[in-house]
mmCIF file of C-alpha atoms in Angstrom:
data_model
loop_
_atom_site.group_PDB
_atom_site.id
_atom_site.type_symbol
_atom_site.label_atom_id
_atom_site.label_comp_id
_atom_site.label_asym_id
_atom_site.label_seq_id
_atom_site.Cartn_x
_atom_site.Cartn_y
_atom_site.Cartn_z
ATOM 1 C CA GLY L 1 9.693 -10.666 15.618
ATOM 2 C CA ALA L 2 10.533 -10.715 11.930
ATOM 3 C CA GLY L 3 8.471 -8.588 9.601
ATOM 4 C CA VAL L 4 7.604 -9.185 5.981
ATOM 5 C CA SER L 5 10.714 -9.809 3.919
ATOM 6 C CA GLN L 6 11.153 -9.613 0.179
ATOM 7 C CA SER L 7 13.925 -10.702 -2.131
ATOM 8 C CA PRO L 8 15.748 -9.555 -4.070
ATOM 9 C CA SER L 9 15.742 -5.952 -2.881
ATOM 10 C CA ASN L 10 16.803 -4.823 -6.345
ATOM 11 C CA LYS L 11 16.607 -6.569 -9.702
ATOM 12 C CA VAL L 12 17.880 -5.368 -13.052
ATOM 13 C CA THR L 13 16.910 -7.447 -16.053
ATOM 14 C CA GLU L 14 16.799 -7.241 -19.803
ATOM 15 C CA LYS L 15 13.587 -6.874 -21.732
ATOM 16 C CA GLY L 16 12.130 -10.265 -22.576
ATOM 17 C CA LYS L 17 13.612 -12.126 -19.609
ATOM 18 C CA ASP L 18 11.525 -13.748 -16.874
ATOM 19 C CA VAL L 19 11.852 -12.652 -13.246
ATOM 20 C CA GLU L 20 10.703 -14.115 -9.937
ATOM 21 C CA LEU L 21 10.068 -11.991 -6.886
ATOM 22 C CA ARG L 22 9.762 -13.585 -3.473
ATOM 23 C CA CYS L 23 7.784 -12.615 -0.397
ATOM 24 C CA ASP L 24 8.060 -14.120 3.085
ATOM 25 C CA PRO L 25 5.067 -12.984 5.152
ATOM 26 C CA ILE L 26 4.924 -12.651 8.906
ATOM 27 C CA SER L 27 4.614 -16.106 10.443
ATOM 28 C CA GLY L 28 0.994 -17.016 11.076
ATOM 29 C CA HIS L 29 -0.443 -14.426 8.697
ATOM 30 C CA THR L 30 -2.976 -16.124 6.446
ATOM 31 C CA ALA L 31 -3.548 -13.263 4.007
ATOM 32 C CA LEU L 32 -0.900 -12.033 1.579
ATOM 33 C CA TYR L 33 -1.089 -9.180 -0.911
ATOM 34 C CA TRP L 34 1.004 -7.978 -3.841
ATOM 35 C CA TYR L 35 1.071 -4.346 -4.971
ATOM 36 C CA ARG L 36 3.013 -2.426 -7.586
ATOM 37 C CA GLN L 37 4.212 1.159 -7.278
ATOM 38 C CA SER L 38 5.328 2.775 -10.508
ATOM 39 C CA LEU L 39 7.197 6.064 -10.675
ATOM 40 C CA GLY L 40 4.763 8.934 -10.313
ATOM 41 C CA GLN L 41 1.803 6.636 -9.785
ATOM 42 C CA GLY L 42 0.013 5.368 -6.724
ATOM 43 C CA LEU L 43 0.148 1.852 -5.422
ATOM 44 C CA GLU L 44 -1.725 -0.600 -7.585
ATOM 45 C CA PHE L 45 -3.260 -3.783 -6.189
ATOM 46 C CA LEU L 46 -2.197 -6.924 -8.054
ATOM 47 C CA ILE L 47 -3.445 -10.013 -6.198
ATOM 48 C CA TYR L 48 -4.351 -11.308 -2.779
ATOM 49 C CA PHE L 49 -4.051 -14.781 -1.261
ATOM 50 C CA GLN L 50 -6.019 -16.396 1.500
ATOM 51 C CA GLY L 51 -3.939 -19.417 2.399
ATOM 52 C CA ASN L 52 -2.739 -20.859 -0.890
ATOM 53 C CA SER L 53 -5.688 -19.722 -2.968
ATOM 54 C CA ALA L 54 -6.142 -16.362 -4.690
ATOM 55 C CA PRO L 55 -9.750 -15.158 -4.375
ATOM 56 C CA ASP L 56 -8.905 -11.863 -6.075
ATOM 57 C CA LYS L 57 -6.376 -11.648 -8.864
ATOM 58 C CA SER L 58 -8.153 -8.847 -10.655
ATOM 59 C CA GLY L 59 -5.205 -6.489 -10.488
ATOM 60 C CA LEU L 60 -2.749 -8.589 -12.484
ATOM 61 C CA PRO L 61 -2.089 -6.373 -15.531
ATOM 62 C CA SER L 62 -1.607 -9.125 -18.113
ATOM 63 C CA ASP L 63 -1.209 -12.871 -18.517
ATOM 64 C CA ARG L 64 2.555 -12.373 -18.268
ATOM 65 C CA PHE L 65 2.021 -11.907 -14.536
ATOM 66 C CA SER L 66 1.328 -14.844 -12.249
ATOM 67 C CA ALA L 67 1.694 -15.562 -8.563
ATOM 68 C CA GLU L 68 1.561 -18.561 -6.326
ATOM 69 C CA ARG L 69 1.728 -19.257 -2.656
ATOM 70 C CA THR L 70 2.813 -22.532 -1.118
ATOM 71 C CA GLY L 71 2.372 -23.933 2.360
ATOM 72 C CA GLY L 72 0.319 -20.905 3.283
ATOM 73 C CA SER L 73 3.550 -18.982 3.596
ATOM 74 C CA VAL L 74 6.023 -17.921 0.915
ATOM 75 C CA SER L 75 4.680 -16.335 -2.255
ATOM 76 C CA THR L 76 6.353 -15.852 -5.610
ATOM 77 C CA LEU L 77 5.335 -13.279 -8.192
ATOM 78 C CA THR L 78 6.539 -14.201 -11.660
ATOM 79 C CA ILE L 79 6.728 -11.828 -14.590
ATOM 80 C CA GLN L 80 7.355 -13.488 -17.951
ATOM 81 C CA ARG L 81 8.855 -11.750 -20.963
ATOM 82 C CA THR L 82 9.432 -8.555 -19.021
ATOM 83 C CA GLN L 83 8.729 -5.203 -20.649
ATOM 84 C CA GLN L 84 10.120 -1.787 -19.767
ATOM 85 C CA GLU L 85 6.730 -0.721 -18.402
ATOM 86 C CA ASP L 86 7.043 -3.465 -15.781
ATOM 87 C CA SER L 87 9.751 -1.390 -14.062
ATOM 88 C CA ALA L 88 8.394 -0.523 -10.624
ATOM 89 C CA VAL L 89 8.670 -1.306 -6.954
ATOM 90 C CA TYR L 90 6.771 -4.485 -6.121
ATOM 91 C CA LEU L 91 5.467 -4.525 -2.569
ATOM 92 C CA CYS L 92 4.195 -7.464 -0.594
ATOM 93 C CA ALA L 93 2.028 -7.223 2.511
ATOM 94 C CA SER L 94 0.516 -9.715 4.905
ATOM 95 C CA SER L 95 -2.226 -9.593 7.492
ATOM 96 C CA LEU L 96 -3.324 -11.954 10.221
ATOM 97 C CA SER L 97 -6.558 -12.677 8.393
ATOM 98 C CA PRO L 98 -8.280 -11.350 5.286
ATOM 99 C CA MET L 99 -10.733 -9.417 7.409
ATOM 100 C CA ARG L 100 -10.763 -5.899 6.086
ATOM 101 C CA SER L 101 -10.340 -4.568 9.586
ATOM 102 C CA GLU L 102 -6.906 -6.162 9.774
ATOM 103 C CA THR L 103 -3.849 -4.019 9.309
ATOM 104 C CA GLN L 104 -1.616 -4.971 6.403
ATOM 105 C CA TYR L 105 2.099 -5.113 7.176
ATOM 106 C CA PHE L 106 4.362 -4.282 4.276
ATOM 107 C CA GLY L 107 7.760 -5.531 3.217
ATOM 108 C CA PRO L 108 10.501 -3.208 1.947
ATOM 109 C CA GLY L 109 9.733 -4.008 -1.677
ATOM 110 C CA THR L 110 11.662 -5.247 -4.680
ATOM 111 C CA ARG L 111 12.790 -2.527 -7.064
ATOM 112 C CA LEU L 112 12.632 -3.952 -10.606
ATOM 113 C CA LEU L 113 14.312 -2.236 -13.522
ATOM 114 C CA VAL L 114 13.793 -3.624 -17.019
ATOM 115 C CA LEU L 115 16.320 -2.339 -19.526
ATOM 116 C CA LYS B 1 -14.840 3.732 -9.856
ATOM 117 C CA GLN B 2 -13.245 4.686 -6.565
ATOM 118 C CA GLU B 3 -10.560 7.365 -6.818
ATOM 119 C CA VAL B 4 -8.444 8.691 -3.974
ATOM 120 C CA THR B 5 -6.843 12.134 -4.089
ATOM 121 C CA GLN B 6 -4.340 13.614 -1.667
ATOM 122 C CA ILE B 7 -3.602 17.290 -1.228
ATOM 123 C CA PRO B 8 -1.045 18.779 -1.085
ATOM 124 C CA ALA B 9 1.349 16.654 -3.125
ATOM 125 C CA ALA B 10 4.281 18.068 -1.192
ATOM 126 C CA LEU B 11 4.662 20.084 1.981
ATOM 127 C CA SER B 12 7.666 21.653 3.688
ATOM 128 C CA VAL B 13 7.318 23.042 7.205
ATOM 129 C CA PRO B 14 9.601 24.175 10.020
ATOM 130 C CA GLU B 15 9.977 21.920 13.021
ATOM 131 C CA GLY B 16 7.289 22.325 15.675
ATOM 132 C CA GLU B 17 4.486 23.309 13.343
ATOM 133 C CA ASN B 18 1.089 21.603 13.429
ATOM 134 C CA LEU B 19 -0.035 20.428 10.008
ATOM 135 C CA VAL B 20 -2.938 18.816 8.175
ATOM 136 C CA LEU B 21 -2.812 16.395 5.277
ATOM 137 C CA ASN B 22 -5.941 15.872 3.209
ATOM 138 C CA CYS B 23 -7.395 12.813 1.524
ATOM 139 C CA SER B 24 -10.606 12.650 -0.510
ATOM 140 C CA PHE B 25 -12.392 9.698 -2.106
ATOM 141 C CA THR B 26 -15.148 9.628 -4.687
ATOM 142 C CA ASP B 27 -17.281 6.690 -3.488
ATOM 143 C CA SER B 28 -18.502 6.786 0.102
ATOM 144 C CA ALA B 29 -19.132 3.004 0.133
ATOM 145 C CA ILE B 30 -15.908 2.222 1.919
ATOM 146 C CA TYR B 31 -15.176 -0.344 4.625
ATOM 147 C CA ASN B 32 -12.339 1.577 6.209
ATOM 148 C CA LEU B 33 -9.642 4.146 5.520
ATOM 149 C CA GLN B 34 -6.007 3.890 6.458
ATOM 150 C CA TRP B 35 -3.097 6.276 6.651
ATOM 151 C CA PHE B 36 0.363 4.916 5.949
ATOM 152 C CA ARG B 37 3.829 6.321 6.092
ATOM 153 C CA GLN B 38 6.414 5.420 3.432
ATOM 154 C CA ASP B 39 10.114 5.826 4.080
ATOM 155 C CA PRO B 40 12.620 5.239 1.262
ATOM 156 C CA GLY B 41 13.825 1.642 1.210
ATOM 157 C CA LYS B 42 11.697 0.676 4.205
ATOM 158 C CA GLY B 43 8.288 -0.075 2.745
ATOM 159 C CA LEU B 44 5.077 1.192 4.273
ATOM 160 C CA THR B 45 4.030 1.472 7.896
ATOM 161 C CA SER B 46 0.391 1.620 8.915
ATOM 162 C CA LEU B 47 -0.278 4.662 11.098
ATOM 163 C CA LEU B 48 -4.014 4.735 11.699
ATOM 164 C CA LEU B 49 -7.006 2.717 10.546
ATOM 165 C CA ILE B 50 -10.488 4.240 10.769
ATOM 166 C CA GLN B 51 -13.506 1.979 10.336
ATOM 167 C CA SER B 52 -16.359 3.453 8.293
ATOM 168 C CA SER B 53 -18.470 3.726 11.452
ATOM 169 C CA GLN B 54 -15.836 5.780 13.241
ATOM 170 C CA ARG B 55 -15.157 9.512 13.056
ATOM 171 C CA GLU B 56 -11.550 9.638 14.215
ATOM 172 C CA GLN B 57 -8.560 7.732 15.540
ATOM 173 C CA THR B 58 -5.616 9.011 17.538
ATOM 174 C CA SER B 59 -2.107 7.708 18.064
ATOM 175 C CA GLY B 60 0.375 9.908 19.878
ATOM 176 C CA ARG B 61 0.816 13.133 17.917
ATOM 177 C CA LEU B 62 -1.320 11.831 15.054
ATOM 178 C CA ASN B 63 -5.063 12.254 14.698
ATOM 179 C CA ALA B 64 -7.024 11.069 11.694
ATOM 180 C CA SER B 65 -10.622 12.020 11.028
ATOM 181 C CA LEU B 66 -13.139 10.554 8.626
ATOM 182 C CA ASP B 67 -16.244 12.146 7.124
ATOM 183 C CA LYS B 68 -17.606 9.368 4.959
ATOM 184 C CA SER B 69 -20.581 11.308 3.649
ATOM 185 C CA SER B 70 -18.391 14.020 2.193
ATOM 186 C CA GLY B 71 -15.645 11.613 1.145
ATOM 187 C CA ARG B 72 -12.891 13.230 3.182
ATOM 188 C CA SER B 73 -10.242 12.327 5.703
ATOM 189 C CA THR B 74 -7.582 14.437 7.331
ATOM 190 C CA LEU B 75 -4.379 13.472 9.088
ATOM 191 C CA TYR B 76 -3.345 15.975 11.721
ATOM 192 C CA ILE B 77 0.256 15.932 12.910
ATOM 193 C CA ALA B 78 0.949 17.949 16.040
ATOM 194 C CA ALA B 79 4.304 19.513 16.888
ATOM 195 C CA SER B 80 6.027 18.135 13.810
ATOM 196 C CA GLN B 81 9.576 16.778 14.055
ATOM 197 C CA PRO B 82 12.278 16.161 11.426
ATOM 198 C CA GLY B 83 11.707 12.440 11.938
ATOM 199 C CA ASP B 84 8.184 12.901 10.581
ATOM 200 C CA SER B 85 9.663 13.572 7.138
ATOM 201 C CA ALA B 86 8.274 10.892 4.822
ATOM 202 C CA THR B 87 5.555 10.306 2.264
ATOM 203 C CA TYR B 88 2.091 9.883 3.760
ATOM 204 C CA LEU B 89 -0.357 7.703 1.881
ATOM 205 C CA CYS B 90 -4.094 7.373 2.277
ATOM 206 C CA ALA B 91 -5.876 4.180 1.210
ATOM 207 C CA VAL B 92 -9.501 3.044 1.283
ATOM 208 C CA SER B 93 -10.798 -0.480 1.538
ATOM 209 C CA LEU B 94 -13.833 -1.117 -0.638
ATOM 210 C CA LEU B 95 -17.067 -2.404 0.819
ATOM 211 C CA ALA B 96 -18.292 -4.832 -1.777
ATOM 212 C CA GLY B 97 -18.051 -8.585 -1.768
ATOM 213 C CA ASN B 98 -14.819 -10.520 -1.777
ATOM 214 C CA ASN B 99 -12.848 -7.409 -2.519
ATOM 215 C CA ARG B 100 -9.774 -6.979 -0.374
ATOM 216 C CA LYS B 101 -7.889 -4.470 -2.434
ATOM 217 C CA LEU B 102 -6.852 -1.081 -1.144
ATOM 218 C CA ILE B 103 -7.276 1.956 -3.403
ATOM 219 C CA TRP B 104 -4.446 4.396 -2.857
ATOM 220 C CA GLY B 105 -3.807 8.092 -3.201
ATOM 221 C CA LEU B 106 -0.536 9.331 -4.652
ATOM 222 C CA GLY B 107 0.655 10.569 -1.284
ATOM 223 C CA THR B 108 1.858 13.773 0.325
ATOM 224 C CA SER B 109 5.626 14.178 0.567
ATOM 225 C CA LEU B 110 6.368 15.904 3.880
ATOM 226 C CA ALA B 111 9.636 17.580 4.808
ATOM 227 C CA VAL B 112 10.025 18.894 8.345
ATOM 228 C CA ASN B 113 13.016 21.193 8.548
ATOM 229 C CA PRO B 114 15.046 21.553 11.762
#
């Protein structure tokens, strides 16, 4: 079956522009997670969804970052007025349920470069 | 604040060698610990998940142990192969409340040479 997919795979943008990153979770997975991996740093949790609601958005680094999920499926992470420090790989993961015993399945990531 | 550390940062071994990767965490109040593998351009793959009540998990040539009281986990890879070359990441799931975030180490970059 299909795994988690993310688009675009690569995105180059100019400082100050808005970008949208998309995640398609595994069908039937109710929990969805966004992480960021910056060069030389570990993965950083951004936000998690249970269905269409986000019980934990504590990792979003600033109000320029927002995310939504519709239909309990696709999620979009939006970064407004991008800055160079936003350059990173953005990873999406999904799990069957938000139970912490559930394995998270990761997509290939979107590599964002802000010039 | 939970912090996860992985040692060594990089490791290069000849094919066939048995090896151990180390992960330590500062707060023993974890729900579980996971080991992942990261291949360039392919995202992360979960290898083993150890619940806080467990001491070890095995999958094929991989064995992961957990000593929660001392804040340590090891990933043992037996008879390493070139295909094992990747970055190995350790992550802990926190115990408290509605928290679902994983706290990650920086990883160990493994190269297995033919």
